[in-house]
Short mmCIF file of C-alpha atoms in Angstrom, two decimals:
data_model
loop_
_atom_site.label_atom_id
_atom_site.label_comp_id
_atom_site.label_asym_id
_atom_site.label_seq_id
_atom_site.Cartn_x
_atom_site.Cartn_y
_atom_site.Cartn_z
CA MET A 58 -14.10 163.71 122.09
CA ARG A 59 -10.37 164.26 122.61
CA TYR A 60 -9.57 161.49 120.13
CA TYR A 61 -11.54 163.30 117.42
CA ILE A 62 -9.60 166.48 118.16
CA ILE A 63 -6.38 164.50 117.77
CA LEU A 64 -7.73 163.02 114.55
CA LEU A 65 -8.43 166.44 113.02
CA MET A 66 -4.96 167.70 113.89
CA LEU A 67 -3.29 164.58 112.51
CA ALA A 68 -5.42 164.71 109.37
CA ALA A 69 -4.23 168.29 108.81
CA GLN A 70 -0.67 167.00 109.16
CA ILE A 71 -1.36 164.27 106.61
CA MET A 72 -2.90 166.76 104.16
CA VAL A 73 0.44 168.52 103.63
CA LEU A 74 2.30 165.33 102.68
CA PRO A 75 1.04 165.35 99.06
CA LEU A 76 2.43 168.88 98.68
CA ASP A 77 5.95 167.63 99.31
CA ILE A 78 5.47 164.76 96.87
CA THR A 79 4.17 166.88 93.97
CA MET A 80 5.98 170.17 94.49
CA MET A 81 9.32 169.05 93.04
CA GLY A 82 7.83 168.29 89.65
CA ILE A 83 5.73 171.44 89.50
CA LEU A 84 8.41 173.86 90.70
CA SER A 85 11.38 172.22 88.96
CA PRO A 86 12.50 175.32 86.97
CA MET A 87 12.50 177.59 90.05
CA ILE A 88 14.38 175.13 92.27
CA MET A 89 16.97 174.22 89.64
CA ASP A 90 17.72 177.87 88.86
CA ASP A 91 17.88 178.94 92.49
CA LEU A 92 20.19 176.13 93.64
CA ASN A 93 22.09 175.71 90.34
CA MET A 94 21.10 172.04 90.19
CA SER A 95 21.82 169.79 87.26
CA GLY A 96 19.13 167.56 85.79
CA SER A 97 20.52 164.43 87.44
CA GLU A 98 20.77 166.15 90.83
CA PHE A 99 17.20 167.33 90.61
CA ILE A 100 15.95 163.83 89.69
CA LEU A 101 17.82 162.43 92.69
CA ALA A 102 16.33 165.07 94.99
CA SER A 103 12.86 164.19 93.70
CA ASN A 104 13.26 160.43 93.97
CA VAL A 105 15.07 160.21 97.30
CA TYR A 106 11.96 161.46 99.13
CA ASN A 107 9.80 158.77 97.54
CA ILE A 108 12.39 156.05 98.21
CA PHE A 109 12.55 156.75 101.94
CA PHE A 110 8.85 157.56 102.21
CA ALA A 111 7.77 154.20 100.77
CA GLY A 112 10.80 152.26 101.97
CA PHE A 113 10.31 153.12 105.63
CA PHE A 114 6.65 152.04 105.92
CA ILE A 115 7.32 148.62 107.45
CA ALA A 116 10.17 149.84 109.66
CA SER A 117 7.91 152.65 110.87
CA GLY A 118 5.30 150.07 111.86
CA ILE A 119 7.87 148.21 113.94
CA ILE A 120 8.84 151.43 115.73
CA VAL A 121 5.17 152.22 116.42
CA ASN A 122 4.69 148.77 117.96
CA LYS A 123 7.70 149.24 120.21
CA ILE A 124 7.13 152.76 121.52
CA GLY A 125 3.44 153.45 120.83
CA TYR A 126 1.85 155.86 118.38
CA ARG A 127 2.05 158.81 120.82
CA TYR A 128 5.84 158.93 120.94
CA SER A 129 6.31 157.91 117.32
CA LEU A 130 3.96 160.67 116.15
CA ALA A 131 5.64 163.30 118.32
CA ILE A 132 9.13 162.32 117.19
CA SER A 133 8.23 162.04 113.51
CA ALA A 134 6.23 165.31 113.45
CA ILE A 135 9.07 167.25 115.08
CA LEU A 136 11.55 165.67 112.66
CA PHE A 137 9.26 166.52 109.74
CA ALA A 138 9.02 170.17 110.86
CA LEU A 139 12.78 170.41 111.35
CA THR A 140 13.64 168.88 107.98
CA SER A 141 11.06 171.11 106.28
CA LEU A 142 12.70 174.17 107.82
CA LEU A 143 16.15 173.03 106.72
CA CYS A 144 14.87 172.18 103.20
CA ALA A 145 13.53 175.71 102.91
CA GLN A 146 16.97 177.02 103.91
CA SER A 147 18.91 174.77 101.50
CA LEU A 148 21.94 176.46 100.00
CA ASN A 149 22.88 173.85 97.41
CA SER A 150 21.75 170.59 95.84
CA THR A 151 23.58 168.35 98.35
CA HIS A 152 21.76 169.90 101.28
CA LEU A 153 18.38 169.49 99.57
CA ILE A 154 19.01 165.85 98.61
CA VAL A 155 20.03 164.79 102.13
CA LEU A 156 17.22 166.72 103.79
CA ARG A 157 14.61 165.40 101.38
CA ALA A 158 15.64 161.86 102.36
CA MET A 159 15.15 162.69 106.04
CA GLN A 160 11.84 164.38 105.27
CA GLY A 161 10.57 161.31 103.44
CA LEU A 162 11.56 159.08 106.36
CA SER A 163 9.71 161.25 108.90
CA ALA A 164 6.65 161.55 106.63
CA SER A 165 6.48 157.76 106.41
CA MET A 166 6.44 157.41 110.19
CA VAL A 167 3.75 160.11 110.49
CA LEU A 168 1.48 158.24 108.08
CA ILE A 169 1.87 154.82 109.72
CA SER A 170 1.48 156.28 113.21
CA CYS A 171 -1.80 157.91 112.18
CA LEU A 172 -3.13 154.59 110.86
CA ALA A 173 -2.11 152.87 114.10
CA PHE A 174 -3.85 155.60 116.10
CA ILE A 175 -7.14 155.00 114.26
CA ARG A 176 -6.89 151.22 114.69
CA ILE A 177 -6.11 151.41 118.42
CA GLU A 178 -8.46 154.16 119.57
CA PHE A 179 -11.48 153.41 117.36
CA SER A 180 -12.94 149.92 117.13
CA GLY A 181 -15.76 148.33 115.15
CA GLN A 182 -18.21 150.70 113.50
CA ARG A 183 -16.60 153.68 115.28
CA MET A 184 -13.60 153.29 112.99
CA MET A 185 -15.53 154.27 109.86
CA LEU A 186 -15.94 158.00 110.51
CA PRO A 187 -12.28 158.59 111.49
CA MET A 188 -11.18 156.61 108.45
CA ALA A 189 -13.44 158.69 106.19
CA ILE A 190 -12.10 161.94 107.67
CA PHE A 191 -8.55 160.70 107.22
CA SER A 192 -9.16 159.75 103.56
CA ILE A 193 -10.96 163.03 102.82
CA TYR A 194 -7.99 165.06 104.03
CA ILE A 195 -5.64 163.02 101.83
CA ALA A 196 -7.90 163.48 98.80
CA VAL A 197 -8.17 167.22 99.39
CA GLY A 198 -4.41 167.47 99.85
CA ASN A 199 -3.78 165.70 96.54
CA ALA A 200 -6.29 167.88 94.69
CA MET A 201 -5.08 171.15 96.22
CA GLY A 202 -1.40 170.33 95.78
CA PRO A 203 -0.90 172.00 92.37
CA LEU A 204 -2.96 175.05 93.31
CA VAL A 205 -1.27 175.68 96.68
CA THR A 206 2.19 175.00 95.27
CA THR A 207 1.88 177.35 92.31
CA THR A 208 0.17 180.06 94.39
CA LEU A 209 2.89 180.07 97.06
CA ALA A 210 5.65 179.99 94.48
CA GLU A 211 4.21 182.91 92.51
CA ALA A 212 3.35 184.98 95.58
CA ALA A 213 6.57 184.39 97.53
CA SER A 214 9.06 181.60 96.75
CA TRP A 215 9.28 177.85 96.33
CA ARG A 216 10.75 177.74 99.85
CA TRP A 217 7.37 178.64 101.34
CA VAL A 218 6.00 175.25 100.24
CA PHE A 219 8.29 173.83 102.94
CA TYR A 220 7.60 176.57 105.47
CA ILE A 221 3.87 175.84 105.69
CA ASN A 222 4.67 172.34 107.00
CA ILE A 223 6.20 173.71 110.20
CA PRO A 224 3.21 175.16 112.13
CA ILE A 225 0.97 172.25 111.13
CA ALA A 226 3.50 169.66 112.29
CA LEU A 227 4.17 171.47 115.58
CA LEU A 228 0.43 171.83 116.28
CA ALA A 229 -0.03 168.09 115.70
CA THR A 230 2.86 167.39 118.08
CA VAL A 231 1.41 169.53 120.89
CA THR A 232 -2.02 167.95 120.43
CA ILE A 233 -0.78 164.36 120.57
CA CYS A 234 1.44 165.05 123.60
CA PHE A 235 -1.27 166.67 125.72
CA LEU A 236 -4.37 164.71 124.70
CA SER A 237 -3.03 161.17 124.33
CA ASN A 238 -1.53 158.78 126.88
CA ASN A 239 -0.95 155.85 124.55
CA LYS A 240 1.72 153.28 125.35
CA PRO A 241 2.57 149.96 123.69
CA GLU A 242 -0.17 147.51 124.64
CA ASN A 243 2.07 144.48 125.07
CA GLN A 244 5.66 145.23 125.98
CA ASP A 245 6.55 141.54 126.26
CA ALA A 246 5.34 140.61 122.78
CA GLY A 247 7.99 139.74 120.26
CA HIS A 248 8.55 142.36 117.58
CA PRO A 249 9.77 141.72 114.04
CA PRO A 250 13.44 142.62 113.52
CA PHE A 251 13.93 146.21 112.40
CA LEU A 252 16.95 146.05 110.07
CA PRO A 253 15.80 143.26 107.69
CA TRP A 254 12.41 144.90 107.16
CA PHE A 255 14.02 148.31 106.73
CA LEU A 256 16.35 146.93 104.04
CA PHE A 257 13.43 145.10 102.41
CA GLY A 258 11.41 148.32 102.20
CA ILE A 259 14.27 150.34 100.77
CA GLY A 260 15.02 147.57 98.26
CA LEU A 261 11.38 147.50 97.17
CA SER A 262 11.40 151.26 96.61
CA LEU A 263 14.66 151.11 94.66
CA MET A 264 13.26 148.31 92.51
CA LEU A 265 10.21 150.40 91.61
CA LEU A 266 12.46 153.35 90.83
CA PHE A 267 14.65 151.17 88.62
CA ILE A 268 11.79 149.79 86.56
CA SER A 269 10.42 153.31 86.08
CA TYR A 270 13.59 154.16 84.11
CA SER A 271 14.07 150.86 82.30
CA GLU A 272 11.37 149.60 79.98
CA LEU A 273 12.96 146.13 79.67
CA ALA A 274 13.22 145.79 83.45
CA SER A 275 9.59 146.84 83.80
CA TYR A 276 8.41 144.10 81.43
CA ILE A 277 10.48 141.51 83.33
CA PHE A 278 8.96 142.74 86.58
CA TYR A 279 5.44 142.55 85.14
CA GLY A 280 6.16 138.93 84.22
CA ILE A 281 7.33 138.18 87.76
CA CYS A 282 4.15 139.77 89.14
CA ALA A 283 2.03 137.67 86.79
CA LEU A 284 3.87 134.52 87.91
CA GLY A 285 3.35 135.48 91.55
CA ALA A 286 -0.35 136.03 90.94
CA PHE A 287 -0.59 132.59 89.34
CA LEU A 288 1.15 130.92 92.28
CA VAL A 289 -1.08 132.66 94.81
CA TYR A 290 -4.43 132.36 93.04
CA SER A 291 -4.34 129.39 90.67
CA SER A 292 -6.08 126.16 91.54
CA VAL A 293 -3.00 124.01 90.78
CA PRO A 294 -0.95 125.00 93.86
CA LYS A 295 -4.06 125.15 96.04
CA ASN A 296 -4.72 121.46 95.40
CA SER A 297 -1.41 120.67 97.06
CA LEU A 298 -1.94 119.96 100.76
CA ARG A 299 1.49 121.29 101.66
CA TRP A 300 0.89 124.50 99.74
CA LYS A 301 -2.60 124.89 101.11
CA SER A 302 -1.50 124.54 104.73
CA SER A 303 1.42 126.94 104.44
CA SER A 304 1.01 130.02 106.63
CA LEU A 305 3.30 131.94 104.27
CA VAL A 306 1.00 131.22 101.35
CA GLN A 307 -2.01 132.35 103.37
CA SER A 308 -0.22 135.57 104.26
CA CYS A 309 0.67 136.15 100.62
CA HIS A 310 -2.93 135.55 99.63
CA SER A 311 -4.29 138.09 102.11
CA ILE A 312 -1.60 140.79 101.99
CA PHE A 313 0.38 140.53 98.76
CA GLY A 314 -2.76 139.55 96.90
CA ARG A 315 -5.56 141.72 98.12
CA PHE A 316 -3.70 144.90 98.94
CA SER A 317 -1.28 144.88 96.02
CA VAL A 318 -4.08 144.37 93.48
CA ALA A 319 -6.18 147.04 95.17
CA GLY A 320 -3.22 149.41 95.07
CA PHE A 321 -2.71 148.59 91.39
CA LEU A 322 -6.34 149.37 90.59
CA TYR A 323 -6.30 152.52 92.68
CA GLY A 324 -3.10 153.66 90.96
CA ILE A 325 -4.59 153.25 87.51
CA GLY A 326 -7.88 154.89 88.38
CA TYR A 327 -6.40 157.77 90.35
CA TRP A 328 -3.73 158.53 87.75
CA SER A 329 -6.38 158.52 85.03
CA ILE A 330 -8.40 161.10 86.95
CA LEU A 331 -5.38 163.35 87.51
CA PHE A 332 -4.63 163.11 83.78
CA TYR A 333 -8.18 163.68 82.54
CA ILE A 334 -9.14 166.76 84.52
CA PRO A 335 -6.26 169.08 83.45
CA VAL A 336 -6.64 168.00 79.81
CA ILE A 337 -10.39 168.72 79.88
CA ALA A 338 -9.74 172.14 81.40
CA ARG A 339 -6.85 172.99 79.09
CA VAL A 340 -8.04 171.69 75.75
CA PHE A 341 -11.81 171.56 75.85
CA PHE A 342 -12.62 174.56 78.08
CA LYS A 343 -9.48 176.67 77.25
CA LEU A 344 -8.78 177.65 80.87
CA SER A 345 -5.65 179.38 82.18
CA ASP A 346 -3.18 177.94 84.71
CA ILE A 347 -4.92 179.25 87.84
CA LYS A 348 -8.40 178.49 86.54
CA THR A 349 -7.26 174.97 85.62
CA ALA A 350 -5.94 174.51 89.16
CA PHE A 351 -9.31 175.55 90.61
CA PHE A 352 -11.04 173.34 88.07
CA CYS A 353 -9.03 170.37 89.34
CA LEU A 354 -10.51 170.91 92.80
CA LEU A 355 -13.83 169.68 91.41
CA ILE A 356 -12.48 166.17 91.66
CA THR A 357 -12.51 166.41 95.47
CA ILE A 358 -16.32 166.65 95.58
CA PRO A 359 -17.09 163.06 94.47
CA LEU A 360 -14.07 161.79 96.43
CA VAL A 361 -15.40 163.34 99.65
CA ILE A 362 -18.92 162.05 98.96
CA SER A 363 -17.63 158.51 98.35
CA GLN A 364 -15.67 158.48 101.63
CA LEU A 365 -18.73 159.54 103.63
CA LEU A 366 -21.10 157.24 101.77
CA SER A 367 -18.82 154.24 102.37
CA ILE A 368 -19.64 154.52 106.09
CA PHE A 369 -23.31 153.81 105.45
CA ILE A 370 -22.61 151.19 102.77
CA ILE A 371 -20.49 149.15 105.17
CA ARG A 372 -22.90 149.63 108.06
CA PHE A 373 -26.04 148.54 106.17
CA LYS A 374 -24.70 146.38 103.31
CA GLY A 375 -21.32 145.14 104.49
CA ARG A 376 -17.76 145.37 103.20
CA GLN A 377 -18.28 142.69 100.57
CA PHE A 378 -21.01 144.77 98.92
CA LEU A 379 -18.68 147.82 98.99
CA TYR A 380 -15.95 145.78 97.32
CA HIS A 381 -18.22 144.54 94.54
CA LEU A 382 -19.79 147.96 94.01
CA SER A 383 -16.45 149.76 93.77
CA THR A 384 -14.82 147.30 91.34
CA VAL A 385 -17.79 146.96 89.00
CA GLY A 386 -18.53 150.70 89.05
CA ALA A 387 -14.91 151.62 88.35
CA THR A 388 -14.79 149.13 85.48
CA PHE A 389 -17.78 150.59 83.66
CA CYS A 390 -16.68 154.17 84.29
CA THR A 391 -13.20 153.57 82.89
CA LEU A 392 -14.70 152.10 79.72
CA ALA A 393 -17.22 154.94 79.38
CA SER A 394 -14.65 157.67 79.99
CA ALA A 395 -12.20 156.13 77.52
CA TYR A 396 -14.90 156.20 74.85
CA LEU A 397 -16.14 159.72 75.66
CA PHE A 398 -12.59 161.09 75.60
CA THR A 399 -12.59 160.54 71.81
CA SER A 400 -15.99 162.21 71.34
CA ASP A 401 -17.27 165.78 71.47
CA TYR A 402 -19.46 165.30 74.54
CA HIS A 403 -17.22 167.29 76.87
CA LEU A 404 -19.75 167.92 79.62
CA LEU A 405 -20.78 164.26 79.65
CA LEU A 406 -17.10 163.32 79.83
CA LEU A 407 -16.64 165.55 82.87
CA ILE A 408 -19.65 163.94 84.56
CA THR A 409 -18.30 160.46 83.81
CA ILE A 410 -14.88 161.35 85.23
CA SER A 411 -16.59 162.62 88.38
CA ILE A 412 -18.43 159.31 88.73
CA LEU A 413 -15.14 157.47 88.12
CA SER A 414 -13.52 159.43 90.95
CA PHE A 415 -16.46 158.45 93.16
CA PHE A 416 -15.86 154.73 92.57
CA VAL A 417 -12.09 155.12 92.89
CA GLY A 418 -12.78 156.68 96.29
CA LEU A 419 -14.84 153.61 97.20
CA VAL A 420 -11.93 151.36 96.14
CA ASN A 421 -9.70 153.33 98.48
CA SER A 422 -12.20 153.07 101.35
CA ASP A 423 -12.57 149.34 100.86
CA VAL A 424 -8.89 148.46 100.94
CA THR A 425 -8.09 150.88 103.81
CA VAL A 426 -10.84 149.55 106.06
CA SER A 427 -9.87 145.98 105.19
CA ALA A 428 -6.26 146.68 106.10
CA LEU A 429 -7.12 148.20 109.47
CA THR A 430 -9.73 145.68 110.57
CA SER A 431 -7.75 142.59 109.58
CA VAL A 432 -5.07 142.92 112.28
CA ALA A 433 -5.00 142.89 116.07
CA LYS A 434 -4.51 146.17 117.93
CA GLU A 435 -1.18 145.15 119.46
CA LYS A 436 0.23 144.52 115.94
CA SER A 437 -1.50 147.42 114.24
CA GLY A 438 1.70 149.37 113.62
CA PHE A 439 3.63 146.61 111.86
CA TYR A 440 0.74 145.39 109.71
CA ALA A 441 -0.34 148.93 108.88
CA GLY A 442 3.19 149.50 107.59
CA LEU A 443 3.30 146.20 105.71
CA ASN A 444 -0.11 146.68 104.07
CA THR A 445 0.70 150.28 103.19
CA ALA A 446 4.06 149.29 101.68
CA VAL A 447 2.50 146.58 99.51
CA ARG A 448 -0.37 148.81 98.50
CA HIS A 449 1.99 151.69 97.67
CA SER A 450 4.04 149.31 95.52
CA GLY A 451 0.90 148.23 93.71
CA PHE A 452 0.02 151.90 93.27
CA GLY A 453 3.42 152.57 91.69
CA ILE A 454 3.22 149.52 89.45
CA GLY A 455 -0.26 150.55 88.32
CA ILE A 456 0.96 154.00 87.32
CA LEU A 457 4.01 152.60 85.52
CA PHE A 458 1.87 150.08 83.69
CA HIS A 459 -0.49 152.87 82.66
CA GLN A 460 2.42 154.92 81.32
CA HIS A 461 4.02 152.05 79.40
CA VAL A 462 0.77 151.21 77.66
CA GLN A 463 0.41 154.82 76.60
CA LEU A 464 3.97 155.07 75.32
CA ASN A 465 3.59 151.93 73.21
CA THR A 466 0.34 153.31 71.83
CA PHE A 467 2.20 156.48 70.86
CA MET A 468 4.74 154.50 68.88
CA PHE A 469 2.04 152.69 66.89
CA SER A 470 -0.07 155.80 66.26
CA THR A 471 2.46 158.44 65.22
CA LYS A 472 2.52 157.54 61.52
CA LYS A 473 -1.25 157.24 61.28
CA TYR A 474 -1.83 160.74 62.67
CA SER A 475 1.34 162.37 61.22
CA ILE A 476 2.63 163.52 64.60
CA GLU A 477 6.01 165.22 64.48
CA PRO A 478 8.89 163.44 66.29
CA ASP A 479 9.47 166.42 68.61
CA GLN A 480 5.82 166.42 69.58
CA VAL A 481 5.89 162.69 70.31
CA TYR A 482 8.95 163.25 72.48
CA GLU A 483 7.19 165.97 74.48
CA LEU A 484 4.10 163.79 74.89
CA SER A 485 6.22 160.88 76.07
CA GLU A 486 8.19 163.05 78.46
CA ALA A 487 5.00 164.53 79.91
CA ILE A 488 3.80 161.06 80.89
CA TYR A 489 6.90 158.91 81.31
CA SER A 490 8.95 161.51 83.22
CA HIS A 491 6.06 162.42 85.53
CA LYS A 492 5.81 166.03 84.35
CA ASP A 493 2.67 167.79 85.45
CA ILE A 494 0.35 168.42 82.50
CA LEU A 495 -1.27 171.24 84.47
CA ILE A 496 1.91 173.32 84.26
CA ASN A 497 3.92 171.91 81.34
CA GLY A 498 1.28 170.58 79.01
CA ALA A 499 -0.32 173.55 77.32
CA SER A 500 2.29 174.05 74.61
CA PHE A 501 1.71 170.79 72.74
CA LEU A 502 -1.93 169.86 73.41
CA ASP A 503 -3.26 170.61 69.93
CA ASP A 504 -5.93 168.59 68.11
CA LYS A 505 -3.55 165.89 66.84
CA ALA A 506 -1.96 165.50 70.24
CA VAL A 507 -5.36 165.15 71.89
CA THR A 508 -6.32 162.49 69.33
CA LEU A 509 -3.12 160.57 70.07
CA LEU A 510 -3.64 160.88 73.82
CA SER A 511 -7.22 159.74 73.39
CA ASN A 512 -6.15 156.53 71.66
CA ALA A 513 -3.48 155.89 74.27
CA MET A 514 -5.96 156.45 77.09
CA MET A 515 -8.46 154.15 75.42
CA VAL A 516 -5.97 151.26 75.26
CA SER A 517 -4.70 151.89 78.78
CA LEU A 518 -8.18 151.97 80.29
CA LEU A 519 -9.15 148.79 78.48
CA PHE A 520 -6.30 147.12 80.36
CA ALA A 521 -7.48 148.80 83.55
CA SER A 522 -11.00 147.48 83.01
CA PHE A 523 -9.62 143.98 82.53
CA ALA A 524 -7.68 144.34 85.79
CA PHE A 525 -10.83 145.43 87.63
CA LEU A 526 -12.74 142.43 86.29
CA LEU A 527 -9.88 140.10 87.20
CA SER A 528 -9.85 141.53 90.71
CA TYR A 529 -13.59 141.01 90.99
CA ARG A 530 -13.10 137.36 90.07
CA VAL A 531 -10.08 136.30 92.12
CA VAL A 532 -9.51 138.79 94.93
CA ARG A 533 -12.68 138.24 96.91
CA PRO A 534 -12.21 139.44 100.49
CA SER A 535 -12.79 136.98 103.30
CA LEU A 536 -15.63 138.75 105.06
#
């Protein structure tokens, strides 16, 4: 029973992480005016959190293996509370940039420690319910992020978005210290070196950041990914005995294949949902800011249902059935939603998006359970960090790919629909610069803009459907 109490407290800690990821984009005018930040300083403050958050996954796993999840969670939660307090008290842009980097680092260790806790304390079928609870809290945190952020900012100040982290983090720290006695299971086991993996993670994050600002670099990177997929999955290298017997190749096939593709698919599907729902509320139902924020909470209902239902699917049908169901269902829903977005069946579109979110939730359940059950307990920290880092990279690549397809569709469609250059610029900025349509998108979402966005979404989701089908064909889990 005490482990479930710990789980609930840690899940509450995890739920606030999406707030810190999304709040910078939503509250950009308030923060820039209050701290007199330039545009470049604000971009750096936004990106430095993501760089250290994603870049420290693997290094966090190594730390968890060395000292155990109990100490790593206590240290990281206290550090997260302290940096949140200091972020709220920031006097200038330099303070905020440095503290955001430290906050991202501590948030990364919190996430990996929680995954290690689930893997160590819950085994077999008992792991499913904790994993579902963990995923539900993350989904709710993502959905409630815009609403909580805007409400706190309007009622008090943007600084209160950081203040609410403090009591939750301290409560999680007290709970883990008093209710857990975890220690590293094998002190004599060799641990991977910390510094090389730390530098690898930071380099991977910087690479993703670089390709997000350079279209040419992104296309080169997509080509490298395609070449890597060919080397891992094609039959030509597999016929080579030396290639087939390589442990490195087998590791690439299981980790950099399965989890990166799953992250890519999840990134496309999840980003599509976050894009669809505000547009439906804004354009089709003519809702205000606050009502749109509440409307976006609807997406949590099918996400929660899918997480709970995945427990019974795995128990009675197996993980392979869950994998096939999630990929095929997401494929058909992306095609259907792309078509309905260009039609007048708004209610049917909303229902289809809800079903899409259900299958995207199943994709998330499948890859998370696979990541946790594929490693031994004594190495759970390191492999949880490695799998999360690769999956997060795939998630980022999926979103970037989605955005690039849309931007190219804009360029080909502007003349046909007589869209003004300023309007095209605003549309591009809303997607390519990660602006939140919920807050910044109302001014330019007229009929022509919706038509242009519809065509862009159609093309992008056709690519997403192809990726789902490709995954169904070549990324079969070894179950």
